[in-house]
CSV table of C-alpha atoms in Angstrom, one decimal:
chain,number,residue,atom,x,y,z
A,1,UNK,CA,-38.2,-65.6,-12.2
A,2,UNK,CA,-40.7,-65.0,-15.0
A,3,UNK,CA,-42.6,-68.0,-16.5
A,4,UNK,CA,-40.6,-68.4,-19.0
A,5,UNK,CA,-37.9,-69.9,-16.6
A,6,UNK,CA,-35.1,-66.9,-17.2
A,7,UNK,CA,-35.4,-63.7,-15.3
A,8,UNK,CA,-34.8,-60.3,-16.3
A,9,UNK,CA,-31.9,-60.0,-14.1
A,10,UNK,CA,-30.1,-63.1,-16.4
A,11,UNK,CA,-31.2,-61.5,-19.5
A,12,UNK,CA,-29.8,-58.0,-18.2
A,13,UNK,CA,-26.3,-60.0,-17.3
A,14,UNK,CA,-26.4,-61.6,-20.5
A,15,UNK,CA,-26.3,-58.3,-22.5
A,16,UNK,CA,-24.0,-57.0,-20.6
A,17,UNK,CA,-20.2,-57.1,-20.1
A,18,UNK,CA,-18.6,-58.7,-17.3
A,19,UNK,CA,-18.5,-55.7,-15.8
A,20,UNK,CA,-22.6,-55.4,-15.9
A,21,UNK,CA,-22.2,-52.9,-18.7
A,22,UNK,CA,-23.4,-52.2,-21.7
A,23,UNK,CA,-21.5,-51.3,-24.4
A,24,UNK,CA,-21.8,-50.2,-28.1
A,25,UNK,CA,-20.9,-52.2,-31.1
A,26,UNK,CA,-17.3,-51.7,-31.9
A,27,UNK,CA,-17.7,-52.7,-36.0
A,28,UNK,CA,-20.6,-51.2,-38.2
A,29,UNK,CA,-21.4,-54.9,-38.3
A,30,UNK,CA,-20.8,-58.6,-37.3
A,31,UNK,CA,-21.8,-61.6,-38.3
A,32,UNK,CA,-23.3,-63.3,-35.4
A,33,UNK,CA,-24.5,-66.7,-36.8
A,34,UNK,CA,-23.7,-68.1,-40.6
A,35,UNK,CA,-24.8,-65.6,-43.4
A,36,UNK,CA,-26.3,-63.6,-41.0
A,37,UNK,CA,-24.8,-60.1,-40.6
A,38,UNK,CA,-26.7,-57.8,-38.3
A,39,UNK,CA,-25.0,-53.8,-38.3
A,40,UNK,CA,-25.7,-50.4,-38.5
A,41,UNK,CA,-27.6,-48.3,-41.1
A,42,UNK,CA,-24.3,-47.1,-42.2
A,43,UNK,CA,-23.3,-50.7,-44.3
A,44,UNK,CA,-26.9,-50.8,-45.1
A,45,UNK,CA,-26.6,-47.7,-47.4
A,46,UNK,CA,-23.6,-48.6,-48.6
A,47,UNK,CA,-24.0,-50.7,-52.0
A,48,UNK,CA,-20.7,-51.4,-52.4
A,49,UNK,CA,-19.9,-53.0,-49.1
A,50,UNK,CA,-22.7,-54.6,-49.7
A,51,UNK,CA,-21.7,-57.0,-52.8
A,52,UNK,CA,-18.3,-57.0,-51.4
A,53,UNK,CA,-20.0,-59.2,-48.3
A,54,UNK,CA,-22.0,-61.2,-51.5
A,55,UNK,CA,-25.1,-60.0,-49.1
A,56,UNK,CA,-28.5,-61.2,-51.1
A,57,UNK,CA,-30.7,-60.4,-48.8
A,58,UNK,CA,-31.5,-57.1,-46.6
A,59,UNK,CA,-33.7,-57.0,-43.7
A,60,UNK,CA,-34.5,-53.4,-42.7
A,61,UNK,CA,-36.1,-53.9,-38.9
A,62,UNK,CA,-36.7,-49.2,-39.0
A,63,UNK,CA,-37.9,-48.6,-42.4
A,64,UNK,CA,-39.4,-45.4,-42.6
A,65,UNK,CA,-38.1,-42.0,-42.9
A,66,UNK,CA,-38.7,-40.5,-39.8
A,67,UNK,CA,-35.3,-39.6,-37.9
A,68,UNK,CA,-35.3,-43.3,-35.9
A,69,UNK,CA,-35.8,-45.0,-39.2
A,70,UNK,CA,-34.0,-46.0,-42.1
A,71,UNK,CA,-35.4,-44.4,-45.4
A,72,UNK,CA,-34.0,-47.5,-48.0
A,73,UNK,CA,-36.7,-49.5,-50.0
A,74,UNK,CA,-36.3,-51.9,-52.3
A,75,UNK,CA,-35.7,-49.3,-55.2
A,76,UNK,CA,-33.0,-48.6,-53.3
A,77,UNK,CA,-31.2,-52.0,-53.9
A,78,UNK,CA,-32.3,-52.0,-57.2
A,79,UNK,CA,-33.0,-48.8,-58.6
A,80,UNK,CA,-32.0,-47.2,-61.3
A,81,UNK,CA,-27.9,-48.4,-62.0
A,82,UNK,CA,-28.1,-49.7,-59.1
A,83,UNK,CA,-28.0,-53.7,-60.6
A,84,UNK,CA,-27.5,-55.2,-57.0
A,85,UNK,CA,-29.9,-57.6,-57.1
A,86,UNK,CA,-30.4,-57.7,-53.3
A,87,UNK,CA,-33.9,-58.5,-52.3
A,88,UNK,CA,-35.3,-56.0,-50.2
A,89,UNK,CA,-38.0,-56.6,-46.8
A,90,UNK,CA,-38.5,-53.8,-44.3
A,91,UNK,CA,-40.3,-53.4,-40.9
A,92,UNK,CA,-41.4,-50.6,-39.6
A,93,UNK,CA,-40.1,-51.1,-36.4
A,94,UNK,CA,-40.3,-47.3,-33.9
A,95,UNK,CA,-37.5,-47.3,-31.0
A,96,UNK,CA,-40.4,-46.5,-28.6
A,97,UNK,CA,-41.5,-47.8,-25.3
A,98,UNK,CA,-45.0,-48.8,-26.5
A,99,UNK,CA,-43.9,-50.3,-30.0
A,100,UNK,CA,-44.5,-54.2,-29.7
A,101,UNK,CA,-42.0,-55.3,-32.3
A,102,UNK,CA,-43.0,-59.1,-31.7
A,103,UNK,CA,-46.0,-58.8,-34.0
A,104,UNK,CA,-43.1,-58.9,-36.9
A,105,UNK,CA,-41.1,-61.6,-35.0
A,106,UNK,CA,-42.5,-64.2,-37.4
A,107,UNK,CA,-42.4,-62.2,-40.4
A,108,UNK,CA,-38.8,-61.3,-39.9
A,109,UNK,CA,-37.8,-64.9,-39.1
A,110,UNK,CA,-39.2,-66.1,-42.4
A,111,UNK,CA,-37.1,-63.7,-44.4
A,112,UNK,CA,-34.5,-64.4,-42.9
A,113,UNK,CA,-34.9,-68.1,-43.1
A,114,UNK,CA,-35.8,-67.2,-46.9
A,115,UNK,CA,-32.5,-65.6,-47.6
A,116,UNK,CA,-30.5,-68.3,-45.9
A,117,UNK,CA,-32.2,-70.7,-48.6
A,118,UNK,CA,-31.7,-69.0,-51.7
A,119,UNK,CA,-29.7,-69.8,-54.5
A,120,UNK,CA,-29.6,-73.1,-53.1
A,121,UNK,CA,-28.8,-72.5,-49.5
A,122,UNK,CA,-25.9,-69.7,-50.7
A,123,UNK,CA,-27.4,-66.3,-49.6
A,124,UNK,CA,-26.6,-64.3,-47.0
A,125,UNK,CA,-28.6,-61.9,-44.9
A,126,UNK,CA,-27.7,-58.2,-43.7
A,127,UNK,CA,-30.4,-57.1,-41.0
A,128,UNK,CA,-29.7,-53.7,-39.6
A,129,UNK,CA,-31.8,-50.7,-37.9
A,130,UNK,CA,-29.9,-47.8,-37.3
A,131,UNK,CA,-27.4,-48.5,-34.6
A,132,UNK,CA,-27.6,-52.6,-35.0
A,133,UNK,CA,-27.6,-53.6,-31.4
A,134,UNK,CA,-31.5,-53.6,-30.8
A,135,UNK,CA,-34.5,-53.4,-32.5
A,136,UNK,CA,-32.4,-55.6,-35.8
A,137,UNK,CA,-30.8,-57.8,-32.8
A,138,UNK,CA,-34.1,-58.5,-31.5
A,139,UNK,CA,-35.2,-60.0,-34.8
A,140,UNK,CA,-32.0,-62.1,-35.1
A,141,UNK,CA,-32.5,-63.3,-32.2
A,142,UNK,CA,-36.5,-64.4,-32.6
A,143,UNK,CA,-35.1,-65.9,-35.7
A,144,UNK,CA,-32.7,-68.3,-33.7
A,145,UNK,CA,-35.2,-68.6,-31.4
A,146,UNK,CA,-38.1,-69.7,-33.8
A,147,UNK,CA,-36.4,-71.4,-36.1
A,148,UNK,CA,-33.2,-73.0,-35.1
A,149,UNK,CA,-35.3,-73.7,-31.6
A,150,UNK,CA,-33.1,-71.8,-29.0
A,151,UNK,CA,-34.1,-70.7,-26.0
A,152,UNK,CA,-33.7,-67.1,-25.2
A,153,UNK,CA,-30.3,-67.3,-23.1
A,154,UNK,CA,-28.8,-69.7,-25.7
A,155,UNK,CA,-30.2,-67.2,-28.6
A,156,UNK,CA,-29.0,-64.0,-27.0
A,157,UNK,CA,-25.6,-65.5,-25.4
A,158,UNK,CA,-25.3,-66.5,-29.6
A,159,UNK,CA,-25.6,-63.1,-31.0
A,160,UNK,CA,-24.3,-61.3,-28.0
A,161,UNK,CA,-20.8,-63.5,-28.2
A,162,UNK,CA,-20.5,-61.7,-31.7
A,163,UNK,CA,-21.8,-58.2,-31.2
A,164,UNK,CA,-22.7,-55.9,-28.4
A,165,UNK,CA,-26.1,-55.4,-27.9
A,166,UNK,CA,-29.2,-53.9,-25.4
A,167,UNK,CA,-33.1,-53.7,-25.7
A,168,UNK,CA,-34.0,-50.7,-27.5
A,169,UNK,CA,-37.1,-48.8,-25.8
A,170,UNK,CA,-38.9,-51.0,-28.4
A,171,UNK,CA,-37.5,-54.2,-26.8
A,172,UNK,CA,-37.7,-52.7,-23.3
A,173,UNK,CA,-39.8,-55.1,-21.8
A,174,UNK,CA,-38.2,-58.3,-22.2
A,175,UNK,CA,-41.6,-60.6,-22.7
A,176,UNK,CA,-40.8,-59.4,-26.1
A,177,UNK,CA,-37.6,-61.9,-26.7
A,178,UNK,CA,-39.7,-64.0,-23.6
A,179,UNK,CA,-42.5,-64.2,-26.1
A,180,UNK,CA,-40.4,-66.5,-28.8
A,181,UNK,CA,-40.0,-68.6,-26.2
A,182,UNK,CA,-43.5,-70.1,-26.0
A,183,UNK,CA,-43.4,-70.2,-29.3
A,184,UNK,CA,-41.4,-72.6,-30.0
A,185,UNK,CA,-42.1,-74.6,-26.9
């Protein structure tokens, strides 16, 4: 038992199927809590997919252009003919070991929060890395965490009832979800 009162082995069992596997997202994406879609890179580059979802909102949690991120922008969204009008935040979030992703837990929590409010509580959020089932699933779920005041079984059991998902090598020690936890405690 860690001191956040879960242990690794009921975080492990939450991620997992009944079975104690893990499995892959079936869907490119799902959406896991109201107006919050979390998927793959594959919707993320798709524009129109995009406005056909009436996504506002994109939360890129591997922006860079190396081959475990996701090269989009924000002139991607709204470049050149483009006329989406989705606003655009990225992390540049590595699917490595020694990457601590919960430096940007706060920062991608307020976006997200950000996107859920706008045009008057309307928008609607599509937070994605390049598979969707970890480094984007750990932000979704600091998000529920930090701002809806989960703790981390309720948050994960959440996203996890909606879409498979595992810790990346980015979220491979769990203190990082663990970490939300005091937080908001």
């Amino acid at each position: 038992m860690t001191d956040y009162g879960v242990s690794v082995q009921q975080l492990n069992d939450l991620l997992s199927d009944e079975n104690g596997h893990f499995s892959m997202p079936s869907k490119d994406f799902n959406e896991v809590f109201p107006r919050i879609l979390l998927g793959n890179e594959s919707v993320a580059r798709n524009l129109r997919i995009l406005q056909k979802l009436k996504v506002t909102h994109v939360l890129n949690v591997a922006e860079g252009d190396s081959y475990m991120h996701v090269n989009t922008g924000a002139d991607y969204y709204v470049g050149t003919g483009t006329g989406t009008g989705i606003i655009y935040h990225g992390i540049p979030a590595n699917d490595v070991e020694y990457f601590d992703l919960s430096v940007y837990f706060e920062e991608g929590a307020d976006f997200i929060a950000q996107a859920l409010e706008y045009n008057d509580d309307r928008g609607k959020v599509y937070v994605h890395c390049q598979k969707g089932f970890s480094r984007s699933a750990a932000v979704v779920i600091a998000y529920l965490m930090l701002r809806h005041k989960l703790d981390v079984r309720a948050a994960l059991a959440t996203v996890r009832e909606k879409r498979a998902i595992e810790r990346s090598d980015s979220t491979n020690d769990t203190d990082e979800w663990l970490f939300c936890t005091s937080s908001v405690s």
